[in-house]
Short mmCIF file of C-alpha atoms and ligand atoms in Angstrom, two decimals:
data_model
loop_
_atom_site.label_atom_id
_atom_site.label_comp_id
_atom_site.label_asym_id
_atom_site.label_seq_id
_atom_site.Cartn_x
_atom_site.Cartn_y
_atom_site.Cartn_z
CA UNK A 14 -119.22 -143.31 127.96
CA UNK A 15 -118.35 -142.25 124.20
CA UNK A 16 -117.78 -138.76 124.02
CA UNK A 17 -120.08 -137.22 121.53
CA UNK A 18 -117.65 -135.22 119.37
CA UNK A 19 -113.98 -134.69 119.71
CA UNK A 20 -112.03 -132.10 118.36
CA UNK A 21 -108.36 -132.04 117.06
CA UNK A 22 -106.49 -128.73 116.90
CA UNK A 23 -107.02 -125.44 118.92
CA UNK A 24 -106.17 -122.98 115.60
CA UNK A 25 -109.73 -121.09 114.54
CA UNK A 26 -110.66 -124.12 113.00
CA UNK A 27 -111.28 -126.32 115.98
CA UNK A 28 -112.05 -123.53 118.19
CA UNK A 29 -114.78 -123.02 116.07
CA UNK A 30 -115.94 -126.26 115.82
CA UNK A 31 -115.76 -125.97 119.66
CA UNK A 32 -118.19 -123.04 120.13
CA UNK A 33 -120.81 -124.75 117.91
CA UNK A 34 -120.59 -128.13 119.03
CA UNK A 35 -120.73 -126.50 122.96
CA UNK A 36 -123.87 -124.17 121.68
CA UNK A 37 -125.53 -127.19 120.75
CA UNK A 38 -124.79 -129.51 123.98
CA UNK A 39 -122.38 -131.48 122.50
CA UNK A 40 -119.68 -131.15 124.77
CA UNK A 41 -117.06 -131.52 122.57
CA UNK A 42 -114.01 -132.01 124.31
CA UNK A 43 -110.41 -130.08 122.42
CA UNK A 44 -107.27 -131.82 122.24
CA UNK A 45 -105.12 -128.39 121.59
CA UNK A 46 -101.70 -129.92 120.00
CA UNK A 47 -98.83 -129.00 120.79
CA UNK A 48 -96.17 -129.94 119.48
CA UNK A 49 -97.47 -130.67 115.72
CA UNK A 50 -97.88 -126.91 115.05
CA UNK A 51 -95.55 -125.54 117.40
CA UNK A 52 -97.84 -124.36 119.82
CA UNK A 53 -101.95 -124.69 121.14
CA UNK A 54 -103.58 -121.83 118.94
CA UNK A 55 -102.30 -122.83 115.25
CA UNK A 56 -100.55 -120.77 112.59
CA UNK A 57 -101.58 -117.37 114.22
CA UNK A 58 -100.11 -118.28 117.35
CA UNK A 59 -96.77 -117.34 115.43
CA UNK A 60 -97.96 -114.12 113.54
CA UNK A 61 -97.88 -110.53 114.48
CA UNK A 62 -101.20 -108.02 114.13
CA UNK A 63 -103.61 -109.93 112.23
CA UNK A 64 -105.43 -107.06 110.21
CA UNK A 65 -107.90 -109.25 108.17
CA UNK A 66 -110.06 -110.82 110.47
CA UNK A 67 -113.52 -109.43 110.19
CA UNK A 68 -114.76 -107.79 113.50
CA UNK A 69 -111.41 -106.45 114.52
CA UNK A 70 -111.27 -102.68 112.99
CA UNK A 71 -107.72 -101.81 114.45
CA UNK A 72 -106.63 -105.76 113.88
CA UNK A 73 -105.62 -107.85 116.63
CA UNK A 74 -102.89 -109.93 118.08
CA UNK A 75 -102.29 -112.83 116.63
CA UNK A 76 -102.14 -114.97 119.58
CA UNK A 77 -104.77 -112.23 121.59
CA UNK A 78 -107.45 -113.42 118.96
CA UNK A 79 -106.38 -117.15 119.61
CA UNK A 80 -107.07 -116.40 123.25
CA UNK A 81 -110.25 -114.87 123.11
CA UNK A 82 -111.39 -117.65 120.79
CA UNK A 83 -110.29 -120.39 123.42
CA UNK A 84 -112.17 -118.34 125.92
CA UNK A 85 -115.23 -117.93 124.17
CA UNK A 86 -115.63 -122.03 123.40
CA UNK A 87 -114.77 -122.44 126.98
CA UNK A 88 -117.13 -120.08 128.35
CA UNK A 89 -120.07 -122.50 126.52
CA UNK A 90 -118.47 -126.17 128.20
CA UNK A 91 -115.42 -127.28 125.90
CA UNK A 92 -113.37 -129.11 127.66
CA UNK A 93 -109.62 -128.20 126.39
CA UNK A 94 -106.85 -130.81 127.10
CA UNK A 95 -103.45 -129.30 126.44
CA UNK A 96 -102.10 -132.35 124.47
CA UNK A 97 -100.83 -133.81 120.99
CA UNK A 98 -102.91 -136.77 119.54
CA UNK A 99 -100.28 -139.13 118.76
CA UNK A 100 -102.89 -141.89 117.33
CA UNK A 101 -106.51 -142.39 116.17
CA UNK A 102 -108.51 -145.94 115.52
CA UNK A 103 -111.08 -144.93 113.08
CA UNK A 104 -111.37 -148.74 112.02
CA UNK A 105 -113.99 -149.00 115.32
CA UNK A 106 -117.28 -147.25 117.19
CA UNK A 107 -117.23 -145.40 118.88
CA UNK A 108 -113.46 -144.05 117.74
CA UNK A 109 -110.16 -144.15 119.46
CA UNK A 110 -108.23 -141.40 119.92
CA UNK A 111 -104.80 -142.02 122.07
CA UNK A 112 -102.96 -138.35 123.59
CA UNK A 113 -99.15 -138.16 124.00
CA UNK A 114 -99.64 -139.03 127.84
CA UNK A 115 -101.01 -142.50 127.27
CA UNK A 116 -104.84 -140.50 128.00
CA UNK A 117 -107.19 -143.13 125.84
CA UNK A 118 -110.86 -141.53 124.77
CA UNK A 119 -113.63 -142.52 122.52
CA UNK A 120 -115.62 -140.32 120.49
CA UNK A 121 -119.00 -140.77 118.15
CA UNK A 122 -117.92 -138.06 115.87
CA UNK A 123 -114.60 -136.74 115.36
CA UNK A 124 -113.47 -133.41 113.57
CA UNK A 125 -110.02 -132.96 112.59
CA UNK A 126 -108.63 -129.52 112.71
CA UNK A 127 -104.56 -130.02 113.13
CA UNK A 128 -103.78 -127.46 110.60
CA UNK A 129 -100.78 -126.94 108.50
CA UNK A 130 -97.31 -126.10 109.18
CA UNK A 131 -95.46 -123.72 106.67
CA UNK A 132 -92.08 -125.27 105.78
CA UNK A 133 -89.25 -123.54 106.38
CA UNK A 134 -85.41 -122.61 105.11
CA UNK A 135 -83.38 -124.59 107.47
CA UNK A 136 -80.78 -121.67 108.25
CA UNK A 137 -79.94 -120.49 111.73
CA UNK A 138 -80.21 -116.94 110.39
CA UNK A 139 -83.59 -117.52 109.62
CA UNK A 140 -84.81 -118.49 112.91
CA UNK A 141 -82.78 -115.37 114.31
CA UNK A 142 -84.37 -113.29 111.70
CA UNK A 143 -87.83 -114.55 112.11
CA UNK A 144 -90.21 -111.90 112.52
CA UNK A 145 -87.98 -109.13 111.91
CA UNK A 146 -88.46 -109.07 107.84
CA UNK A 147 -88.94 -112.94 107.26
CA UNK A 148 -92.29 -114.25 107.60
CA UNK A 149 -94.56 -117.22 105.87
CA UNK A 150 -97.62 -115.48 104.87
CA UNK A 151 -97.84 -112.24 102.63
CA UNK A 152 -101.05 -111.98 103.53
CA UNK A 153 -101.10 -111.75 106.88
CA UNK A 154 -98.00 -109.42 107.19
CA UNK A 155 -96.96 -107.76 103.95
CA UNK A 156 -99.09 -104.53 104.59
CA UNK A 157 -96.88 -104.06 107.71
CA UNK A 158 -95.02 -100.43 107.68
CA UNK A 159 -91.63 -102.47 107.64
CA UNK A 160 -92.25 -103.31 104.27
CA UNK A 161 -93.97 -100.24 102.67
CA UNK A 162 -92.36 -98.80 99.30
CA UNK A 163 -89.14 -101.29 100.22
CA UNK A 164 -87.54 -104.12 97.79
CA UNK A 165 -89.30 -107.84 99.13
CA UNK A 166 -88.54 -111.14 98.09
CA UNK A 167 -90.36 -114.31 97.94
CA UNK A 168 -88.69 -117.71 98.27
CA UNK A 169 -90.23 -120.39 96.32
CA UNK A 170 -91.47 -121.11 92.57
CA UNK A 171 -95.59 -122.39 93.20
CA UNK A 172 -98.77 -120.92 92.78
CA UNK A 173 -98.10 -119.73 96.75
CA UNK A 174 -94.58 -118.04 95.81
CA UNK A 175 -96.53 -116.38 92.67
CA UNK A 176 -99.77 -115.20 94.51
CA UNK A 177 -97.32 -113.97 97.22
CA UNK A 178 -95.25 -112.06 94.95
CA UNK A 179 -98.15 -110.03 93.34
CA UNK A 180 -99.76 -109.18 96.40
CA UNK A 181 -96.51 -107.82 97.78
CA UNK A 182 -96.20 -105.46 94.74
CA UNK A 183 -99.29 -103.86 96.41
CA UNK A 184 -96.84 -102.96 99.68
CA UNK A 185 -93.29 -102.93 98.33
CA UNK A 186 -91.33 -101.09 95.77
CA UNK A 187 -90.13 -104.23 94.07
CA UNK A 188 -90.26 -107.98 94.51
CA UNK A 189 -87.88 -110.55 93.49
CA UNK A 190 -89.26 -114.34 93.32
CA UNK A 191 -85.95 -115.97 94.29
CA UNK A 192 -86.47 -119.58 92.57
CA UNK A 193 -84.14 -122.08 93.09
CA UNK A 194 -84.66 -123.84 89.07
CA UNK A 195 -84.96 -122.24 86.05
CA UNK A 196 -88.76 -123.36 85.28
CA UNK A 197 -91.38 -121.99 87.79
CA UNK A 198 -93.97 -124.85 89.75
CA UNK A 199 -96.87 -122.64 89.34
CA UNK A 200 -99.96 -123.00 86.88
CA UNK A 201 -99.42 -121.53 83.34
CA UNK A 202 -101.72 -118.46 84.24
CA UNK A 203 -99.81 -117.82 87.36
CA UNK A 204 -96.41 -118.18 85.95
CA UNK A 205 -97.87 -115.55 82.99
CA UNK A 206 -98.49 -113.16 86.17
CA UNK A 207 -95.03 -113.21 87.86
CA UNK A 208 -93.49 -112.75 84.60
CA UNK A 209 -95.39 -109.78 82.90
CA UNK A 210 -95.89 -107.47 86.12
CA UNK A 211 -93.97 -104.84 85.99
CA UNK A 212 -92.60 -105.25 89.57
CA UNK A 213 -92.06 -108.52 89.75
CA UNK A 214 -88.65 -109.73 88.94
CA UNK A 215 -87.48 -113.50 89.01
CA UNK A 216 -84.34 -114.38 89.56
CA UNK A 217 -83.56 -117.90 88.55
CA UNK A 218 -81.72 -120.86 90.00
CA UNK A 219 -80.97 -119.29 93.22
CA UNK A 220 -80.93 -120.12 96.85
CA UNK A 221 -81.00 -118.03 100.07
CA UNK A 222 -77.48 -119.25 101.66
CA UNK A 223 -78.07 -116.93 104.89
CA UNK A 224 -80.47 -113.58 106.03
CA UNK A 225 -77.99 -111.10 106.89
CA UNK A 226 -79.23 -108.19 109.58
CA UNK A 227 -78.55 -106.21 112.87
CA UNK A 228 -82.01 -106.51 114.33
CA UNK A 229 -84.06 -106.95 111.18
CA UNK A 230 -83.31 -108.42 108.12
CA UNK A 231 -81.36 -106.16 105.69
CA UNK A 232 -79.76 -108.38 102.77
CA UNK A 233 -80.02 -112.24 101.34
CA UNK A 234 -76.88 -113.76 100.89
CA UNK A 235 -77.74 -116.21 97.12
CA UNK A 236 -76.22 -118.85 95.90
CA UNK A 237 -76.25 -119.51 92.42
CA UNK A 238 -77.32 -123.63 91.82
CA UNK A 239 -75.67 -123.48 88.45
CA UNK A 240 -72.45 -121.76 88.91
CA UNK A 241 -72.07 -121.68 92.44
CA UNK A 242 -71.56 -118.21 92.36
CA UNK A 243 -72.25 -116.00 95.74
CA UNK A 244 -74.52 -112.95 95.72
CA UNK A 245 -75.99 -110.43 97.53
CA UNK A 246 -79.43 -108.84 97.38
CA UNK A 247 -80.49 -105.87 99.48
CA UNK A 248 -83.94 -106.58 100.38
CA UNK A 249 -86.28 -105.53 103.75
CA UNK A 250 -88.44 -108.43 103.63
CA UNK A 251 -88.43 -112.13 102.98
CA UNK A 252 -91.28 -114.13 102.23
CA UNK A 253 -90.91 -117.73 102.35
CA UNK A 254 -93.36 -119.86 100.10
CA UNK A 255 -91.76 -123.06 99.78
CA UNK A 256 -95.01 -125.43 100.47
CA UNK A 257 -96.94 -126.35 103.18
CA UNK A 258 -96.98 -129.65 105.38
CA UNK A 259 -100.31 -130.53 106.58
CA UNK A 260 -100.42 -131.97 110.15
CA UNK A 261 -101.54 -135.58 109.34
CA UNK A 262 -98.94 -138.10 110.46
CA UNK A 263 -100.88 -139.01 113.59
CA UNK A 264 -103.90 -140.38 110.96
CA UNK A 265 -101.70 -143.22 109.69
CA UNK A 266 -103.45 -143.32 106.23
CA UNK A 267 -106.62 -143.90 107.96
CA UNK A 268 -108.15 -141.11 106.05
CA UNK A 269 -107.97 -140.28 102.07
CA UNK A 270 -105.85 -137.66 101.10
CA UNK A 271 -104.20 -135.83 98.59
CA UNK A 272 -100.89 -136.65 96.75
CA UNK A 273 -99.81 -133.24 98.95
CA UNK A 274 -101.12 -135.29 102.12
CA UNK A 275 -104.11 -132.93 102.55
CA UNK A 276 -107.54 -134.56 103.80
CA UNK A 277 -109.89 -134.96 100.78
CA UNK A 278 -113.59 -133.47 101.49
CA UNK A 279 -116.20 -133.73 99.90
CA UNK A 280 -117.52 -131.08 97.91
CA UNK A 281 -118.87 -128.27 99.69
CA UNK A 282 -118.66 -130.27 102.64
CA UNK A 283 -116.24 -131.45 105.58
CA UNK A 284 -117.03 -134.81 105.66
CA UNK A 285 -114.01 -136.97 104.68
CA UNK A 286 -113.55 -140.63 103.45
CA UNK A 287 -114.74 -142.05 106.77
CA UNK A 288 -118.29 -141.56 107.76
CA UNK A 289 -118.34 -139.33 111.19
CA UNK A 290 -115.40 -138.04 111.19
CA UNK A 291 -114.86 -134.51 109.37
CA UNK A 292 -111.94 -132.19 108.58
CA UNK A 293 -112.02 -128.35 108.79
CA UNK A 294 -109.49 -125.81 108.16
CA UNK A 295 -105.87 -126.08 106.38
CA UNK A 296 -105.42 -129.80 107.21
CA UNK A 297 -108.19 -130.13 104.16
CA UNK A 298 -107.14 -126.64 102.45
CA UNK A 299 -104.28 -126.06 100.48
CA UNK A 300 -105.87 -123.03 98.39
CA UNK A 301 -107.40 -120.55 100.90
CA UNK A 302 -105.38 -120.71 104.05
CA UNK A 303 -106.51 -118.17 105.95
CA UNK A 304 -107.91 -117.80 109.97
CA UNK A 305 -111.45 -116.86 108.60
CA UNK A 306 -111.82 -119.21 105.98
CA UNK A 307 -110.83 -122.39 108.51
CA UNK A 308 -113.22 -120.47 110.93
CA UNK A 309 -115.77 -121.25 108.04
CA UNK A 310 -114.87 -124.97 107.93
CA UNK A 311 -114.57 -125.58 111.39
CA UNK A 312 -118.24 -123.96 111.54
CA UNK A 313 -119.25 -126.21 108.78
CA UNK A 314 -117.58 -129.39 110.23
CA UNK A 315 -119.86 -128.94 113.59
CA UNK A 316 -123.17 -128.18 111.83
CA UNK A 317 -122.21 -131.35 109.70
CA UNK A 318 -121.10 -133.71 113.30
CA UNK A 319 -124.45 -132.54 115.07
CA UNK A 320 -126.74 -133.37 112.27
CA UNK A 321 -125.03 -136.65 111.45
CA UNK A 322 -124.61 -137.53 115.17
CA UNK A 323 -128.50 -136.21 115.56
CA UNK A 324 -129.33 -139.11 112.35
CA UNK A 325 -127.51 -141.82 114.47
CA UNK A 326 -129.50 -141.48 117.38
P1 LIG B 20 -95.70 -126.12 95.92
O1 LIG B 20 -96.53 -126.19 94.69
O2 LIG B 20 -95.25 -127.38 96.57
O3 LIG B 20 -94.43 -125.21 95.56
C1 LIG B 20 -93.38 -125.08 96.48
C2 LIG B 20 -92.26 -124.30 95.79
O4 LIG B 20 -91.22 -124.10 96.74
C3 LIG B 20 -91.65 -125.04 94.59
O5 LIG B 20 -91.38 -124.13 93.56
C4 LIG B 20 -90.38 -125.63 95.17
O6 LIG B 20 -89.33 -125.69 94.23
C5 LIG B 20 -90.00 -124.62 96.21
N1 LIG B 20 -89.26 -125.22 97.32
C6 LIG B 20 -89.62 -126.27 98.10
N2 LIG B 20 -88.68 -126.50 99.03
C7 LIG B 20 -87.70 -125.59 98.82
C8 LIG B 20 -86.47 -125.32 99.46
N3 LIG B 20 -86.05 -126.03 100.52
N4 LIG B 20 -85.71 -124.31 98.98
C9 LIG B 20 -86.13 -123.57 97.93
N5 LIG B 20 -87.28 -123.76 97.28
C10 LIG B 20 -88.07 -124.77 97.74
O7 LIG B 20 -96.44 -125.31 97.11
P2 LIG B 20 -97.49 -124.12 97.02
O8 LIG B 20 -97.08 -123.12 96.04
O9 LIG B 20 -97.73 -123.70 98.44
O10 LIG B 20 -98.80 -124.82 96.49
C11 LIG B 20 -99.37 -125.94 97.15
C12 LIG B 20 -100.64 -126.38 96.45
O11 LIG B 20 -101.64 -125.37 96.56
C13 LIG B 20 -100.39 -126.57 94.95
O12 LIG B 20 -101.18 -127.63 94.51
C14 LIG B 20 -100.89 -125.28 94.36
O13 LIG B 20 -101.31 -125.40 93.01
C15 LIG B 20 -102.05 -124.93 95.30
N6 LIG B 20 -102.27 -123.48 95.33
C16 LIG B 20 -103.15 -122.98 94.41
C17 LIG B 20 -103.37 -121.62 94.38
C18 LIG B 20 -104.33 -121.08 93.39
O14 LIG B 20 -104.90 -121.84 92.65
N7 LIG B 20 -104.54 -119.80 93.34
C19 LIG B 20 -102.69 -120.77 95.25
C20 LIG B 20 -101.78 -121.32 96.14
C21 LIG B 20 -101.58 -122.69 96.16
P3 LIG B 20 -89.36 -126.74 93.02
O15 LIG B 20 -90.33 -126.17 92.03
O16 LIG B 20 -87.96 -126.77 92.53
O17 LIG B 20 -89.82 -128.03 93.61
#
């Protein structure tokens, strides 16, 4: 027997996709990933006190909130299988979906929650550094005290880099946007923001060559992509916004996407280009990002699987 919905990705998306499909007898059954973002749980798995999530006064651990989540779509009958999709036949009904372990199950509707993974410098004192004054997300962990009245910088040149930058100057006594041309990515009206704040200073054609710290990060060691020339910038935080890869490479081009390789939606809606199956959280969003909104998505992408699944039968 066809399972009735499967779900793909354990971050908030698909564990909320899990709690409605189990509240309305679905039994939607979770493949958690693994090794596409890192770790079962998603993005938050990998981030400190999470102090925007609705519900949570004091704001909550990261991967704390991830557990409770898992526990709570458990607690109403979703199954949870601790593996990486590695392949998906949406070319047949019911559909195929294939695990790392060989494990082959069918599912009427599918929802597709795998999530995004931030890309990253690839410097071994940034994976020594990480967490201790380097993160991904401004949001989620520029108010921290670490970074209060103290200079930041943000890696990167995109809308991302830009937004990050001017919510920093909320938290920190300056920001640098460390781009490594001398033209910024980001829309006109973005680029118009970084360059006429007061706090925000850009300093062009540079790249971080290494984080340099003790136990948290203290300086960024630049190198200058013109000249070559080697600086140093005392700074207590680094932000890295250098794009997003959304976790899609299992799909094959099965699905329609963006020239970014996010999973195109349809307006105010999660179903994609392939009739049952939907998409929820950052695998379809590369404006929002954030635990609640995906929470939103994955909530819409279940309401959306039971009432199509409810029209098929
Ligand atoms: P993005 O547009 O791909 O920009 C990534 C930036 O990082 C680029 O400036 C790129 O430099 C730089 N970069 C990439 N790899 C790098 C490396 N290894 N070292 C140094 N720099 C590196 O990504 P994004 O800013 O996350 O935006 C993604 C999408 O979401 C875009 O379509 C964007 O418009 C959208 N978005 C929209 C909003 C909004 O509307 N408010 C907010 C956020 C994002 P180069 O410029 O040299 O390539």
């Amino acid at each position: 027997m066809p399972q009735n919905v499967i779900i793909i990705g354990s971050g908030p998306a698909g564990l909320t996709a899990a709690i409605y499909t189990a509240r309305a007898n679905l039994a939607p059954v979770v493949f958690e990933g693994f090794q596409m973002g890192g770790m079962p749980g998603g993005q938050l798995m990998t981030t400190g006190l999470v102090e925007n999530y609705p519900g949570f006064k004091d704001g909550i651990d990261g991967q704390q909130l991830m557990a409770e989540m898992k526990e709570q779509a458990a607690r109403f009958g979703a199954e949870m299988i601790m593996e990486d999709v590695v392949e998906v036949d949406l070319g047949r009904r019911p559909f195929v979906v294939r695990s790392m372990s060989g494990r082959t199950k069918e599912a009427e509707a599918l929802i597709i929650a795998t999530g995004a993974v931030a890309r990253r410098l690839p410097l071994d004192t940034e994976k020594s550094l990480w967490g201790k004054g380097i993160s991904a997300c401004a949001v989620c962990d520029g108010a921290l005290p670490i970074f209060r009245n103290k200079p930041l910088a943000v890696v990167g040149g995109g809308d991302s880099a830009v937004e990050e930058a001017v919510h920093l100057t909320q938290f920190g006594s300056r920001v640098y946007m460390i781009h490594r041309r001398d033209e910024l990515r980001a829309s006109k009206i973005m680029q118009k923001r970084a360059m006429e704040h007061p706090k925000i200073e850009i300093l062009w054609n540079k790249v971080v060559e290494e984080f340099l710290g003790d136990a948290v990060l203290q300086k960024l060691k630049l190198k200058d992509t013109q000249s070559g020339e080697i600086s140093e910038l005392e700074v207590s935080g680094a932000f890295e916004a250098i794009g997003h890869v959304p976790n899609t490479a299992f799909l094959k081009g099965q699905l329609a996407t963006t020239e970014n390789g996010y999973l195109i939606t349809q307006a105010d809606s999660t179903v994609t280009s392939v009739e049952g199956v939907f998409a929820a959280g950052d695998v379809q969003d590369a404006k929002f990002r954030q635990a609640v909104t995906a929470a939103g998505t994955g909530c819409m992408a279940a309401i959306e699987a039971e009432r199509w699944l409810a029209e098929q039968s």
